[in-house]
mmCIF file of C-alpha atoms in Angstrom:
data_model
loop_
_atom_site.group_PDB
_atom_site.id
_atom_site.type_symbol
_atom_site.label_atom_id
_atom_site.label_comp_id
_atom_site.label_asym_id
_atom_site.label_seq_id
_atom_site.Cartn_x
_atom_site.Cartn_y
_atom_site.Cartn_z
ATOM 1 C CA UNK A 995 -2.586 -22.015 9.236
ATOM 2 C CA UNK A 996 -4.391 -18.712 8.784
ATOM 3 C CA UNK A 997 -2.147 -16.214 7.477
ATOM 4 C CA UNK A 998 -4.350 -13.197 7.682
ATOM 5 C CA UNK A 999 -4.295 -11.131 10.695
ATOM 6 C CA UNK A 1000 -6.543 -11.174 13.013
ATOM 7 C CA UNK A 1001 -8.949 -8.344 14.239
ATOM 8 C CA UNK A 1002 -7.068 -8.274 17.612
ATOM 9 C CA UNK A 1003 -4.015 -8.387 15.474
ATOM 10 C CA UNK A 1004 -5.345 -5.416 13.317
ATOM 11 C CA UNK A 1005 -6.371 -3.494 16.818
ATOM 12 C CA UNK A 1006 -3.231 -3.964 18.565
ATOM 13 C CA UNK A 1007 -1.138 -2.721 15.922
ATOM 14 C CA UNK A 1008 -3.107 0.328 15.897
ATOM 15 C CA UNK A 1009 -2.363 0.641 19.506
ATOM 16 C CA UNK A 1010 0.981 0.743 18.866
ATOM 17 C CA UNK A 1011 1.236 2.556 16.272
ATOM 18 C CA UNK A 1012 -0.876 5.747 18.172
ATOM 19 C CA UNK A 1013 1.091 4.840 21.281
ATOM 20 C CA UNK A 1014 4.520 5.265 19.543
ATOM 21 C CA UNK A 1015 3.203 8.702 17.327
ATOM 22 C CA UNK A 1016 2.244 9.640 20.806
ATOM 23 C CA UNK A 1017 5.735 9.279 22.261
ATOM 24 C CA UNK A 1018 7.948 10.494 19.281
ATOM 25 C CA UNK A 1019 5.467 14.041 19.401
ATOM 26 C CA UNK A 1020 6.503 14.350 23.100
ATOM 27 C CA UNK A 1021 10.094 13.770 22.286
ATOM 28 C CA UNK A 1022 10.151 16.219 19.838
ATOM 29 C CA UNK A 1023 8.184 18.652 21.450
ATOM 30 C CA UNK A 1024 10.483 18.666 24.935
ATOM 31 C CA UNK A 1025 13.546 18.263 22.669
ATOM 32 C CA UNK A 1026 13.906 21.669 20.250
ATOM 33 C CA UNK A 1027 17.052 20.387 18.177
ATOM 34 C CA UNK A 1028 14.868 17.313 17.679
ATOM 35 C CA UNK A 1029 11.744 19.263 16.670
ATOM 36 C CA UNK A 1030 14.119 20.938 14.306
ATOM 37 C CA UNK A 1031 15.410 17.960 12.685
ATOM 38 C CA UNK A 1032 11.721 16.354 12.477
ATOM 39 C CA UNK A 1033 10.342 18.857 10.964
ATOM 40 C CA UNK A 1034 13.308 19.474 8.391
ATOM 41 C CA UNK A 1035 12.520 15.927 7.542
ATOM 42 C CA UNK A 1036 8.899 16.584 7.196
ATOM 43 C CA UNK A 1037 9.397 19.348 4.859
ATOM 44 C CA UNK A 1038 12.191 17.103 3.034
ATOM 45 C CA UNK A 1039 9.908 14.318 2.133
ATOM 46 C CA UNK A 1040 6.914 16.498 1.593
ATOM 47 C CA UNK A 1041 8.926 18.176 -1.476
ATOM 48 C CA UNK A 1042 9.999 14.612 -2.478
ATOM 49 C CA UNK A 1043 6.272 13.878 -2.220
ATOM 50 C CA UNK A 1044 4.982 16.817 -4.068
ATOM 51 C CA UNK A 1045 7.696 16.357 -6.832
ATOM 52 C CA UNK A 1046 6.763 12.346 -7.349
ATOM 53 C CA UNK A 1047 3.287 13.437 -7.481
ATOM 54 C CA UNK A 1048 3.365 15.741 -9.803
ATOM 55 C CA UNK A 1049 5.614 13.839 -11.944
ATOM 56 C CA UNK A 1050 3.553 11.190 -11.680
ATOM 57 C CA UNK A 1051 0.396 13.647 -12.147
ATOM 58 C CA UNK A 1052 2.357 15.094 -15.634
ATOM 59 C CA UNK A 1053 2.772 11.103 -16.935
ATOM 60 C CA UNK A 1054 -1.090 10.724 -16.334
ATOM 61 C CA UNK A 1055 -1.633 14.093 -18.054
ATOM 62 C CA UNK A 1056 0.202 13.237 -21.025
ATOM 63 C CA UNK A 1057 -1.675 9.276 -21.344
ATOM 64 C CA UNK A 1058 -4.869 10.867 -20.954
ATOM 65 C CA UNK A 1059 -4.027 13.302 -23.988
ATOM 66 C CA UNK A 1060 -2.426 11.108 -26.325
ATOM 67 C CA UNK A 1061 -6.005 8.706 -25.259
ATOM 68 C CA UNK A 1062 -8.241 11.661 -26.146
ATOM 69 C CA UNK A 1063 -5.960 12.633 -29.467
ATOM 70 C CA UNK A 1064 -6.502 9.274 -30.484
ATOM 71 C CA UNK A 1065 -9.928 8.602 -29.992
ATOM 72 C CA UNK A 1066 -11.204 11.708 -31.722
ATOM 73 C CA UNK A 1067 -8.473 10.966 -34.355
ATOM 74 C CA UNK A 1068 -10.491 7.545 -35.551
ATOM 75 C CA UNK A 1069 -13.685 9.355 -35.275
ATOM 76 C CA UNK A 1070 -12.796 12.423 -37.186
ATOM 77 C CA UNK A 1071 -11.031 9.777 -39.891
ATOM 78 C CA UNK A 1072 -14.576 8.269 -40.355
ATOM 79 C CA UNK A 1073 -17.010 10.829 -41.932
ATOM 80 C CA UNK A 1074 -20.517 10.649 -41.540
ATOM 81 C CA UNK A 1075 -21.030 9.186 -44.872
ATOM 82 C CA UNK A 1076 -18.750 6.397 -44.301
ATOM 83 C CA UNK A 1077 -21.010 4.550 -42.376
ATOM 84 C CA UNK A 1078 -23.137 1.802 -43.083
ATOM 85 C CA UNK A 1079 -26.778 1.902 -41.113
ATOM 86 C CA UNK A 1080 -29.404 -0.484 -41.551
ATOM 87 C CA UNK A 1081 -32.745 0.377 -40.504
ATOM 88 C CA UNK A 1082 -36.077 -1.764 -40.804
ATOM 89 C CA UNK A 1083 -39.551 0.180 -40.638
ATOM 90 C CA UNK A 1084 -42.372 -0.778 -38.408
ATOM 91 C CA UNK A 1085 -45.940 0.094 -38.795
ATOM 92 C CA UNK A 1086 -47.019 2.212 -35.547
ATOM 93 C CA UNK A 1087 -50.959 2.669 -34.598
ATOM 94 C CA UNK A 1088 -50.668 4.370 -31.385
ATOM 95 C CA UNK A 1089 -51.057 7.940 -32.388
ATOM 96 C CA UNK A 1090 -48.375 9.045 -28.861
ATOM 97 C CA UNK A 1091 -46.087 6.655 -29.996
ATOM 98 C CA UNK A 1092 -46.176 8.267 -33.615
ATOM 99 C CA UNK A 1093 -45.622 11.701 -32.444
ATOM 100 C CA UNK A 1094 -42.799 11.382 -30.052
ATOM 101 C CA UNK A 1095 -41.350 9.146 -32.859
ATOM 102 C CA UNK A 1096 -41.396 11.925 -35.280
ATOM 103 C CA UNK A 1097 -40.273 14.322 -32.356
ATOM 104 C CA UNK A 1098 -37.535 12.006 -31.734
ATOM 105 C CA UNK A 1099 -36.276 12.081 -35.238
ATOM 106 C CA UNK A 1100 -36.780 15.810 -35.695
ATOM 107 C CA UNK A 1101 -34.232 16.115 -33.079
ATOM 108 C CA UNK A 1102 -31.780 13.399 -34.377
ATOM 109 C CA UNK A 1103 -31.934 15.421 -37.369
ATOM 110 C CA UNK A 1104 -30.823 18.937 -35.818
ATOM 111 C CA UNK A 1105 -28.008 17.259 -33.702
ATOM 112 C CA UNK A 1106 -26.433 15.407 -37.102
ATOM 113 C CA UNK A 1107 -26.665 19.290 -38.496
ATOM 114 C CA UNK A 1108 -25.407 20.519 -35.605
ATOM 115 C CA UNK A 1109 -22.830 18.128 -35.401
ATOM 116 C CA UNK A 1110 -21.819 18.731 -39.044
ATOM 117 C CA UNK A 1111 -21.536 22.489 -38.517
ATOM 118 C CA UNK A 1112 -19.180 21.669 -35.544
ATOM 119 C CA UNK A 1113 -17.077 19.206 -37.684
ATOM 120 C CA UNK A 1114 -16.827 22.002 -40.327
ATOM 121 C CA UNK A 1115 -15.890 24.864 -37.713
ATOM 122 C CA UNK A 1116 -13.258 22.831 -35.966
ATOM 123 C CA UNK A 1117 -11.816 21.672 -39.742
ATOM 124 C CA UNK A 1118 -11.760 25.229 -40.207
ATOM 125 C CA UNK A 1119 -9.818 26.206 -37.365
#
């Protein structure tokens, strides 16, 4: 027994469900005490809407905050000495190779001073 629906399933629920937004939008535009209480209930759960959502928004917020305290929490904990690196040396012929090696490291060198000055300035603050 398949239990999924159907395309024609699928389409002709679509039908219906145009066909009967169709209807209830005539009914409440011919009937004014009906448009009234439609669109009283529109704006009713649009605010109960808006409020979940932001509450929901707020939670989210909060998680993502407490994530980001934490994260930069361990890393500032760990100082740059703390680390252990292990590095193994390779003899390079190719003269390009060489240069945008030691261009490479000349600019892993400013970040790590940049990134120092940064640690120090927001230490500071």
């Amino acid at each position: 027994m398949n239990t999924s629906p159907n395309i024609f399933d699928l389409v002709q629920k679509g039908f219906r469900v145009t066909v009967g937004a169709a209807a209830t939008l005539v009914e409440t535009i011919k009937d004014p005490q009906k448009r009234d209480v439609t669109i009283t209930e529109f704006r009713t759960e649009l605010e109960n809407r808006t409020a979940e959502w932001s509450e929901k928004g707020e939670m989210t917020e909060a998680e993502a905050r407490k994530f980001l305290e934490n994260v930069f929490q361990k890393d500032s904990s760990k100082a740059a000495g703390d680390r252990e690196v292990s590095t193994s040396a390779v003899e390079v012929k190719d003269a390009e190779l060489e240069k945008e090696i030691q261009v490479l490291t000349e600019q892993i060198t400013m970040l790590k001073t940049e990134l120092e000055t940064l640690r120090k300035e927001s230490s500071a603050e």
